[in-house]
RNA sequence: GGCCCCAUCGUCUAGCCCGGUCCAGGACACCGGAUUUUCAGUCCGAGAACAGGGGUUCGAAUCCCCUUGGGGUCACCA
């Protein structure tokens, strides 16, 4: 039945995983999983310039982080095991490998030769200028450019002569110009292209390296890809690829061109180059702000160069994979008129290409955050704790144990990865361990924070529970409003601190009782002191429940902080 | 510019293929109210869209055509 479905995602190692690409990958993955098929990760690295290994890690990690596994592709050990990372890991598994295009040169050569002997492709010995000039002229005259094909019908002897002379050449595919290519796209429906309008494209460059369109077709064909699911910008490559498939005698895959992820407030493709523009979008700015709040505290700052276009950004800011996944799947796809929340299992069960929408959709940071909040709410306290601990540790609020081992592990990783800072801090976050006392204390704070936690890094905003009393700072404006300008606030605080000090207090309800008694005796409303109290104890104008906060800190620390506040107010 | 794609609330979308049940449904955001010592949350409520113009039809968001607008792509990049 449909158990033969094979889909692939073919990223090129760019050093980061694009959030839009991730959405495409998700759809590919979902389609394969839904049909019990095979999902393949293939590395488009015909470029060869870059350090493939280092540039690939963030991409593989993104898949790993979101829980999208692949059946064939580069070998990779889940990041809890990355400590043992070594270059040997960058081999591939699966029966249709290698899965790195840079390792498939012989295959391309072989397939190219089949095209050459049947004259479906030909060596073009003309200098590149000739082609460029022809095109420029055509453009000037406002007509369609078709190249001359001087070498298409050259005799074997002529060709051999050029070959012997060492004349550089490219290989062009001879477009069957009479052809009208009809693509039956799963998302777009029937799309027609007139091959008569297309110049013969280079498929192998001087030097013999294949170009994208050729390599892709060879790989898709030989890897028995049944469904090419990719972003819409590839739609115009499709007729060429379809013709190549035909010329090579492969079974034509089915195509599905899904809309790309658009930039906030527009319809343009989301691009890393336009980040400055995105910052002006209020909703998007929110995302940037999470980063600029959190990363410095984690010591990431510039080094990491993270932004919301990269999947890594979300991981490092403590987003939940479930929320990100949910947001991505709803971008261009829906099940019906009401279902909003999908776990990975739900998505696998329900996903279908038929329900993919045609128009580009902008990533909505607000909605992403709301999905985060939803899935965060589904977590147990223990799970929240595990998510928050690394952030607190990285920010220096709590201490992990096993520090030595961590340092050593890091050194090892550093050796392999070089200076990829972003990756380092990443691994660091995930190898930390904490003792039970620390865990218990933090758990109490997280419990008090409750729904105020949307992403894990939100815990850092509650630093009042982690800083020493003498190092706690006050919100400037809040201090002025609630203490300086509030008549008698300082005196009230002073008196209250005395009362608290002399009371028998064990928990939140005791604080509650004592403070209420205090205001009643003076004929005041609770509202007349609560703000000053909060400010003096936490330094903030808002936060967790007042008396819960006090319980977390304990009587002595509350009193000390109140005294400090009074000093500051008087001094 | 050529080729191709797209077009429902501010945003993500349902409805469109198989015209009437849609004076267009949901979610996020926003606004108002309730709850609360604050924030968040929760609950209740409000406002908010078929790009325009022609057809076809008894009847069109739904079918056809045109216009407009937006976007993608046009490399010896992927």
XYZ file of C-alpha atoms (C1' of nucleotides) in Angstrom:
649
model
C 0.000 0.000 0.000
C 1.553 3.230 1.053
C 4.410 1.677 2.964
C 6.750 2.512 0.137
C 6.597 6.223 0.635
C 10.061 7.724 0.669
C 10.556 11.426 1.296
C 13.702 13.403 1.746
C 14.911 16.688 3.061
C 18.161 17.905 1.597
C 19.764 20.753 3.490
C 23.088 22.203 2.578
C 25.433 22.682 5.498
C 25.098 26.368 6.188
C 25.883 26.369 9.860
C 22.329 26.905 11.017
C 18.864 25.513 10.526
C 16.376 27.947 9.026
C 12.993 27.912 10.759
C 11.237 27.891 7.401
C 13.342 24.986 6.233
C 12.430 23.257 9.428
C 8.762 23.616 8.598
C 9.381 22.070 5.179
C 11.317 19.268 6.794
C 8.507 18.741 9.260
C 5.966 18.334 6.473
C 8.239 15.847 4.697
C 8.773 13.959 7.879
C 5.106 13.985 8.784
C 4.095 12.714 5.389
C 6.554 9.840 5.614
C 5.557 8.940 9.147
C 1.866 9.170 8.389
C 2.289 6.636 5.617
C 4.690 4.463 7.531
C 7.320 5.388 4.996
C 10.959 6.353 5.046
C 12.363 9.786 5.759
C 15.763 10.510 4.325
C 18.194 13.241 5.167
C 20.564 13.966 2.353
C 23.316 16.530 2.525
C 23.582 18.897 -0.400
C 27.224 19.759 -0.086
C 28.384 19.921 -3.670
C 29.842 23.238 -2.654
C 32.600 21.527 -0.743
C 34.142 24.782 0.334
C 32.941 24.769 3.865
C 33.705 22.608 6.774
C 30.777 20.290 6.303
C 30.977 18.690 9.720
C 30.805 21.847 11.789
C 28.263 23.446 9.506
C 26.073 20.415 9.680
C 25.895 19.999 13.417
C 23.338 22.747 14.091
C 21.111 21.269 11.424
C 21.217 17.752 12.750
C 20.787 19.074 16.252
C 17.675 20.959 15.240
C 16.116 17.717 14.056
C 17.227 15.991 17.187
C 15.915 18.735 19.429
C 12.495 18.625 17.842
C 12.432 14.859 17.899
C 12.401 14.338 14.139
C 14.467 11.282 13.419
C 15.596 10.103 10.037
C 15.800 6.595 8.671
C 18.573 7.151 6.209
C 21.206 9.831 6.178
C 24.149 11.007 8.222
C 24.841 9.100 11.351
C 24.357 11.171 14.405
C 24.190 10.489 18.085
C 21.476 12.179 20.035
C 22.756 15.203 21.852
C 22.671 13.643 25.233
C 25.457 11.545 23.792
C 27.270 14.219 21.866
C 30.042 14.068 24.370
C 31.468 11.192 22.395
C 31.224 13.086 19.206
C 33.960 12.495 16.756
C 34.463 13.024 13.087
C 33.940 9.369 12.389
C 30.322 9.923 13.125
C 29.843 11.778 9.917
C 29.308 8.693 7.905
C 25.912 7.713 6.697
C 23.600 4.813 7.095
C 20.873 3.430 4.883
C 20.949 1.369 1.708
C 21.004 4.152 -0.841
C 24.046 6.028 0.326
C 26.267 7.789 0.439
C 24.001 10.563 1.636
C 26.524 13.293 1.152
C 26.478 14.599 -2.381
C 30.167 15.327 -2.123
C 30.695 11.587 -1.868
C 28.601 10.703 -4.869
C 30.791 11.997 -7.639
C 31.211 8.606 -9.383
C 27.490 8.122 -9.372
C 26.886 11.459 -11.046
C 29.609 10.728 -13.572
C 28.044 7.426 -14.429
C 24.583 8.879 -14.808
C 25.885 11.813 -16.792
C 27.539 9.449 -19.194
C 24.237 7.790 -19.937
C 22.918 11.168 -20.953
C 25.984 11.956 -23.003
C 25.976 8.803 -25.097
C 22.349 9.280 -26.000
C 22.953 12.966 -26.740
C 20.366 14.033 -24.236
C 23.106 16.136 -22.819
C 26.155 17.538 -24.545
C 29.526 19.027 -23.811
C 29.594 22.706 -24.555
C 33.057 23.951 -25.390
C 31.992 27.514 -26.024
C 33.390 30.079 -23.631
C 30.909 31.184 -20.956
C 30.877 34.701 -22.387
C 29.113 33.521 -25.475
C 26.160 32.267 -23.544
C 26.053 35.392 -21.413
C 26.186 37.658 -24.426
C 23.438 35.796 -26.164
C 21.273 36.141 -23.144
C 22.038 39.812 -22.719
C 21.154 40.480 -26.293
C 17.910 38.609 -26.028
C 17.034 40.547 -22.956
C 17.755 43.798 -24.713
C 15.555 42.803 -27.603
C 12.906 41.597 -25.187
C 12.700 38.137 -26.578
C 13.098 34.714 -25.089
C 16.655 33.497 -25.062
C 17.487 30.107 -26.443
C 21.108 29.148 -26.737
C 22.648 28.192 -30.044
C 23.551 24.568 -29.336
C 26.704 24.706 -31.410
C 28.000 21.490 -29.903
C 24.856 19.453 -29.683
C 25.366 17.795 -33.017
C 29.136 17.804 -33.095
C 30.697 14.606 -34.327
C 32.526 12.289 -31.982
C 35.739 13.230 -33.728
C 35.187 16.946 -33.191
C 34.408 16.393 -29.584
C 37.416 14.194 -29.104
C 39.567 16.836 -30.656
C 38.465 19.419 -28.109
C 38.856 16.922 -25.321
C 42.399 16.135 -26.417
C 43.168 19.818 -26.671
C 42.000 20.204 -23.111
C 39.377 22.799 -23.944
C 37.326 23.495 -20.829
C 33.661 22.670 -21.134
C 30.419 22.416 -19.247
C 27.723 19.869 -19.848
C 24.320 21.117 -20.857
C 21.069 19.280 -20.842
C 19.414 19.369 -24.243
C 15.946 20.574 -23.409
C 13.334 18.771 -25.487
C 11.971 22.029 -26.812
C 8.755 20.651 -28.208
C 7.752 19.541 -24.794
C 5.133 20.987 -22.529
C 5.874 19.821 -19.039
C 2.848 19.193 -16.918
C 3.397 18.842 -13.216
C 0.612 17.484 -11.134
C 1.452 19.073 -7.882
C -0.172 17.847 -4.702
C -0.588 21.376 -3.460
C -0.761 23.501 -6.610
C -2.681 21.194 -8.855
C -1.783 21.118 -12.513
C 1.038 23.449 -13.465
C 2.237 23.698 -17.051
C 5.534 24.890 -18.438
C 6.562 25.388 -22.040
C 9.962 23.793 -22.547
C 10.365 25.798 -25.716
C 11.093 28.817 -23.582
C 14.028 27.289 -21.782
C 17.693 27.561 -22.713
C 19.780 24.442 -22.209
C 20.920 24.561 -18.602
C 24.362 23.626 -17.399
C 24.102 20.456 -15.384
C 27.804 19.851 -14.825
C 30.211 22.686 -14.389
C 33.734 23.004 -15.661
C 35.754 20.618 -13.612
C 33.070 18.004 -13.506
C 31.082 18.843 -10.393
C 27.355 18.400 -10.919
C 24.966 21.278 -10.361
C 22.045 21.219 -8.017
C 19.333 20.365 -10.511
C 21.227 17.412 -11.870
C 22.487 16.050 -8.570
C 19.061 16.354 -7.047
C 17.417 14.405 -9.802
C 20.041 11.678 -9.776
C 19.736 11.378 -6.029
C 15.966 11.481 -5.966
C 15.857 8.916 -8.720
C 18.422 6.533 -7.332
C 17.246 6.920 -3.786
C 13.780 6.000 -4.967
C 12.178 9.112 -3.586
C 8.448 8.819 -4.165
C 7.375 12.271 -2.989
C 9.396 15.392 -3.452
C 8.016 17.730 -0.828
C 9.779 21.038 -0.795
C 9.238 24.754 -0.604
C 7.453 26.694 -3.290
C 10.546 28.491 -4.509
C 11.551 25.229 -6.158
C 8.481 25.127 -8.314
C 10.272 26.753 -11.212
C 13.045 24.153 -11.024
C 10.532 21.395 -11.332
C 9.988 21.247 -15.102
C 13.721 20.900 -15.656
C 13.951 18.225 -13.030
C 10.990 16.413 -14.441
C 12.628 16.365 -17.866
C 15.839 15.099 -16.362
C 13.991 12.353 -14.577
C 12.497 11.356 -17.855
C 15.783 11.510 -19.716
C 17.424 9.355 -17.098
C 14.594 6.887 -17.144
C 13.739 7.197 -13.483
C 10.308 6.740 -12.107
C 8.856 10.224 -11.791
C 8.340 11.195 -8.154
C 5.237 13.013 -7.110
C 5.665 16.660 -6.273
C 4.252 18.839 -3.547
C 5.348 22.448 -3.370
C 4.420 23.848 -0.045
C 4.310 27.588 0.555
C 7.378 29.078 2.160
C 7.308 30.688 5.540
C 6.887 34.407 5.085
C 8.410 37.262 6.984
C 6.342 38.926 9.703
C 3.837 41.372 8.350
C 4.537 40.498 4.743
C 4.488 37.862 2.090
C 8.184 37.736 1.425
C 10.184 34.672 2.105
C 11.597 34.792 5.602
C 15.250 35.580 5.200
C 18.179 35.918 7.501
C 19.373 38.917 5.569
C 16.451 41.066 6.539
C 16.647 40.706 10.270
C 16.935 44.428 10.886
C 13.664 44.939 9.110
C 11.944 42.264 11.170
C 12.975 43.917 14.399
C 10.620 46.754 13.571
C 7.690 44.397 13.669
C 6.254 44.596 17.202
C 5.405 40.932 17.470
C 8.755 39.881 16.144
C 10.507 42.335 18.378
C 9.081 40.368 21.256
C 11.033 37.364 20.104
C 14.216 39.339 19.689
C 13.711 40.722 23.155
C 13.509 37.303 24.689
C 16.874 36.672 23.146
C 18.443 39.916 24.216
C 17.121 39.418 27.751
C 18.212 35.866 28.068
C 21.387 35.373 26.080
C 23.550 37.860 27.968
C 22.567 36.194 31.208
C 23.676 32.905 29.736
C 26.906 34.385 28.490
C 25.959 33.788 24.876
C 25.648 37.312 23.516
C 27.368 37.968 20.218
C 29.330 34.802 20.170
C 26.323 32.755 19.330
C 24.862 35.119 16.750
C 21.426 33.730 17.316
C 18.269 35.137 15.781
C 14.658 34.006 15.421
C 15.212 32.764 11.890
C 17.332 29.974 13.286
C 15.866 26.977 15.051
C 18.710 27.175 17.493
C 17.406 30.478 18.766
C 14.343 28.803 20.162
C 16.228 26.018 21.781
C 18.647 28.393 23.441
C 15.867 30.618 24.708
C 14.187 27.690 26.332
C 11.294 27.086 23.995
C 9.533 23.784 24.171
C 9.859 21.628 21.061
C 6.145 20.843 21.318
C 5.250 24.522 21.020
C 7.577 25.175 18.124
C 6.343 22.085 16.334
C 2.746 23.068 16.913
C 3.340 26.530 15.537
C 5.157 25.175 12.505
C 2.570 22.603 11.608
C -0.204 25.169 11.738
C 1.675 27.376 9.352
C 0.082 26.443 6.065
C -1.746 23.427 7.319
C -4.878 22.833 9.327
C -7.000 19.861 10.193
C -10.390 21.513 10.416
C -12.094 24.653 11.587
C -11.273 24.286 15.264
C -8.359 22.069 16.197
C -5.365 24.134 17.214
C -3.202 21.908 19.346
C -1.293 18.989 17.970
C 1.215 16.765 19.636
C 3.693 15.075 17.356
C 1.552 11.950 17.477
C -1.534 13.931 16.548
C 0.271 15.454 13.620
C 1.467 12.120 12.346
C -2.022 10.724 12.558
C -3.745 13.652 10.901
C -1.274 15.078 8.435
C -2.083 15.123 4.760
C -0.860 17.116 1.805
C -4.433 17.750 0.724
C -4.878 20.136 3.602
C -1.793 22.164 2.924
C -2.713 25.688 1.994
C -1.366 27.427 -1.094
C -0.541 30.897 0.142
C 2.581 31.829 2.035
C 2.041 32.303 5.732
C 3.907 34.564 8.092
C 5.332 33.200 11.274
C 3.326 34.747 14.089
C 5.457 35.099 17.210
C 2.423 35.807 19.379
C 0.789 32.604 18.381
C 4.001 30.696 18.798
C 4.178 31.977 22.338
C 0.625 30.934 22.996
C 1.398 27.412 21.800
C 4.392 27.466 24.110
C 2.204 28.446 27.014
C -0.231 25.694 26.194
C 2.368 22.945 26.051
C 4.228 24.297 29.041
C 1.005 23.934 30.950
C 0.942 20.249 30.070
C 4.282 19.604 31.684
C 4.701 18.124 35.131
C 6.596 20.072 37.748
C 9.480 17.666 37.367
C 9.643 18.286 33.626
C 9.545 22.019 34.083
C 12.276 21.696 36.628
C 14.539 19.788 34.262
C 13.944 22.408 31.642
C 14.689 25.336 33.920
C 17.683 24.065 35.836
C 20.214 24.433 33.026
C 19.203 28.047 32.494
C 19.595 28.900 36.141
C 22.942 27.182 36.218
C 24.180 28.858 33.085
C 23.173 32.210 34.514
C 25.076 31.431 37.671
C 22.085 31.367 40.011
C 22.598 27.792 41.049
C 25.539 25.448 40.971
C 25.653 22.154 39.145
C 27.742 19.427 40.581
C 29.945 17.230 38.477
C 31.588 20.389 37.383
C 34.926 18.787 36.652
C 33.544 16.139 34.424
C 31.628 18.769 32.551
C 34.723 20.825 32.011
C 36.610 17.880 30.698
C 33.805 16.880 28.406
C 33.663 20.364 27.088
C 37.338 20.347 26.348
C 36.926 17.195 24.346
C 34.072 18.597 22.395
C 35.928 21.794 21.833
C 38.702 19.857 20.231
C 36.357 18.384 17.711
C 34.200 21.359 16.980
C 36.768 24.087 17.035
C 35.486 27.469 17.976
C 31.796 26.968 17.476
C 30.729 28.785 20.596
C 27.095 28.384 19.983
C 27.414 24.687 19.961
C 29.599 24.593 23.036
C 27.224 26.387 25.304
C 24.557 24.161 23.949
C 26.186 20.993 25.004
C 27.073 22.588 28.269
C 23.439 23.136 29.013
C 22.684 19.527 28.596
C 25.303 17.756 30.600
C 24.698 19.475 33.913
C 23.561 17.566 36.957
C 22.125 18.921 40.183
C 21.918 17.674 43.712
C 18.589 16.972 45.362
C 18.591 19.993 47.638
C 19.044 22.349 44.711
C 16.382 20.541 42.766
C 13.922 20.778 45.608
C 14.502 24.472 46.148
C 14.166 25.327 42.520
C 11.090 23.145 42.260
C 9.407 25.253 44.923
C 10.141 28.409 42.993
C 8.851 26.936 39.780
C 5.708 25.797 41.486
C 5.137 29.328 42.725
C 5.824 30.746 39.276
C 3.094 28.505 37.932
C 1.546 29.716 34.708
C 3.913 32.613 34.501
C 6.366 30.284 32.833
C 5.942 30.218 29.078
C 9.442 29.301 27.995
C 12.047 27.826 30.299
C 14.217 30.895 30.297
C 11.359 32.831 31.888
C 12.628 31.430 35.148
C 15.497 33.899 34.885
C 13.113 36.755 35.404
C 12.557 35.520 38.918
C 16.118 36.023 39.993
C 14.940 37.536 43.290
C 14.823 34.033 44.677
C 18.380 33.314 43.714
C 20.336 36.460 44.485
C 21.817 37.241 47.873
C 19.879 39.776 49.952
C 22.659 42.313 49.691
C 22.792 41.998 45.937
C 19.127 42.349 45.263
C 18.303 45.458 43.278
C 15.060 47.376 43.066
C 13.092 48.332 40.045
C 13.791 52.082 39.867
C 10.388 53.304 38.839
C 8.652 50.923 41.153
C 10.738 52.058 44.070
C 9.877 55.643 43.467
C 6.198 55.005 43.081
C 5.692 52.522 45.883
C 8.269 53.665 48.413
C 9.679 57.123 47.854
C 6.470 58.791 46.847
C 4.145 56.651 48.914
C 3.448 58.516 52.106
C 4.741 56.640 55.152
C 5.602 53.526 53.205
C 9.077 53.269 54.612
C 7.851 53.638 58.177
C 5.181 51.047 57.628
C 7.733 48.647 56.226
C 9.974 49.257 59.171
C 7.222 48.523 61.622
C 6.050 45.499 59.693
C 9.525 44.039 59.521
C 9.666 44.235 63.299
C 6.331 42.498 63.641
C 7.363 39.755 61.241
C 10.638 39.234 62.991
C 8.879 38.672 66.275
C 6.155 36.430 64.924
C 6.032 32.713 64.690
C 6.094 32.114 60.990
C 6.388 28.857 59.143
C 4.754 29.346 55.808
C 2.786 31.479 53.415
C -0.413 31.369 55.435
C 1.454 32.710 58.467
C 2.831 35.613 56.460
C -0.647 36.192 55.156
C -2.122 36.220 58.663
C 0.559 38.412 60.177
C 0.458 41.003 57.445
C -3.320 41.154 57.502
C -3.394 41.542 61.269
C -0.835 44.289 60.931
C -2.879 46.342 58.503
C -6.110 45.755 60.389
C -4.636 47.060 63.595
C -3.752 50.254 61.810
C -7.030 50.545 60.037
C -5.419 50.145 56.649
C -6.292 48.187 53.517
C -3.992 45.423 52.418
C -3.531 47.255 49.151
C -1.883 50.104 50.998
C 1.132 48.096 51.930
C 1.280 45.132 49.637
C 3.004 46.979 46.794
C 5.672 48.422 49.014
C 6.102 45.054 50.616
C 6.543 43.320 47.294
C 9.028 45.875 46.161
C 11.032 45.642 49.302
C 11.141 41.870 49.355
C 11.570 41.085 45.660
C 12.684 44.388 44.164
C 9.958 44.017 41.572
C 6.525 45.423 40.942
C 5.034 42.104 40.006
C 5.731 38.463 40.450
C 4.490 35.349 42.162
C 1.918 35.451 44.944
C 3.130 37.796 47.669
C 2.996 35.391 50.557
C 4.299 32.515 48.523
C 7.238 34.669 47.615
C 7.832 35.393 51.276
C 7.643 31.739 52.154
C 10.203 30.909 49.500
C 12.588 33.459 50.937
C 11.883 32.733 54.578
C 11.333 35.072 57.485
C 14.898 36.204 58.050
C 15.626 37.052 54.459
C 12.361 38.941 54.088
C 13.158 41.012 57.136
C 16.684 41.712 55.945
C 15.432 42.873 52.604
C 12.794 45.072 54.191
C 15.423 46.662 56.359
C 17.642 47.290 53.375
C 14.751 48.935 51.612
C 14.054 51.209 54.566
C 17.717 52.172 54.681
C 17.710 53.039 51.041
C 14.525 55.046 51.401
C 15.854 57.038 54.331
C 19.379 57.392 53.046
C 10.892 42.176 -18.000
C 9.835 36.445 -19.233
C 7.862 32.229 -16.815
C 5.229 30.477 -12.597
C 2.446 30.858 -8.006
C -0.895 33.283 -4.661
C -5.311 36.526 -2.781
C -11.247 35.278 3.560
C -10.903 39.308 10.194
C -4.435 42.819 12.299
C -2.257 37.439 12.144
C -2.833 31.895 11.473
C -6.931 29.684 9.269
C -12.313 26.929 8.252
C -15.600 27.246 4.232
C -14.094 26.959 -2.122
C -13.157 20.975 -5.544
C -19.302 18.832 -4.899
C -22.813 26.983 -5.577
C -28.008 27.866 -1.140
C -27.521 25.324 5.836
C -22.196 31.619 5.732
C -25.806 38.782 6.802
C -18.805 33.786 6.764
C -16.856 29.612 11.851
C -12.371 28.904 15.126
C -7.596 30.374 17.183
C -3.878 34.241 18.427
C -3.646 39.387 19.249
C -6.599 43.620 20.610
C -10.676 46.066 23.522
C -14.375 45.708 27.652
C -16.091 43.113 32.133
C -15.586 39.419 36.266
C -11.981 37.060 39.656
C -7.157 38.490 42.167
C -2.848 42.103 46.960
C 0.360 42.701 41.780
C 1.513 40.170 37.197
C 0.200 35.977 34.647
C -3.849 32.809 34.322
C -8.991 31.645 34.163
C -14.177 32.884 32.870
C -17.684 36.041 30.141
C -18.434 39.578 26.247
C -17.390 43.028 21.973
C -15.233 44.684 17.486
C -12.887 42.702 13.198
C -12.522 39.715 6.593
C -14.695 37.136 1.314
C -8.968 42.711 -3.144
C -11.948 45.152 -7.371
C -14.939 44.656 -11.778
C -17.618 41.853 -15.113
C -20.205 37.475 -16.223
C -22.930 32.329 -15.375
C -27.148 31.295 -12.048
C -33.414 31.817 -9.026
C -28.989 32.166 -5.849
C -21.579 32.996 -5.603
C -16.697 33.591 -0.591
C -17.618 29.254 -3.545
C -17.787 28.417 -11.063
C -15.642 31.519 -15.518
C -13.077 35.977 -17.377
C -10.495 40.488 -16.679
C -8.035 44.025 -13.553
C -5.276 45.135 -9.366
C -2.092 43.757 -5.644
C 1.522 40.495 -3.460
C 5.298 36.770 -4.073
C 8.766 33.154 -6.239
C 12.241 32.213 -9.994
C 15.233 33.311 -14.007
C 23.858 31.251 -12.137
C 29.392 26.973 -14.161
C 24.395 28.675 -5.762
C 21.451 25.294 -3.363
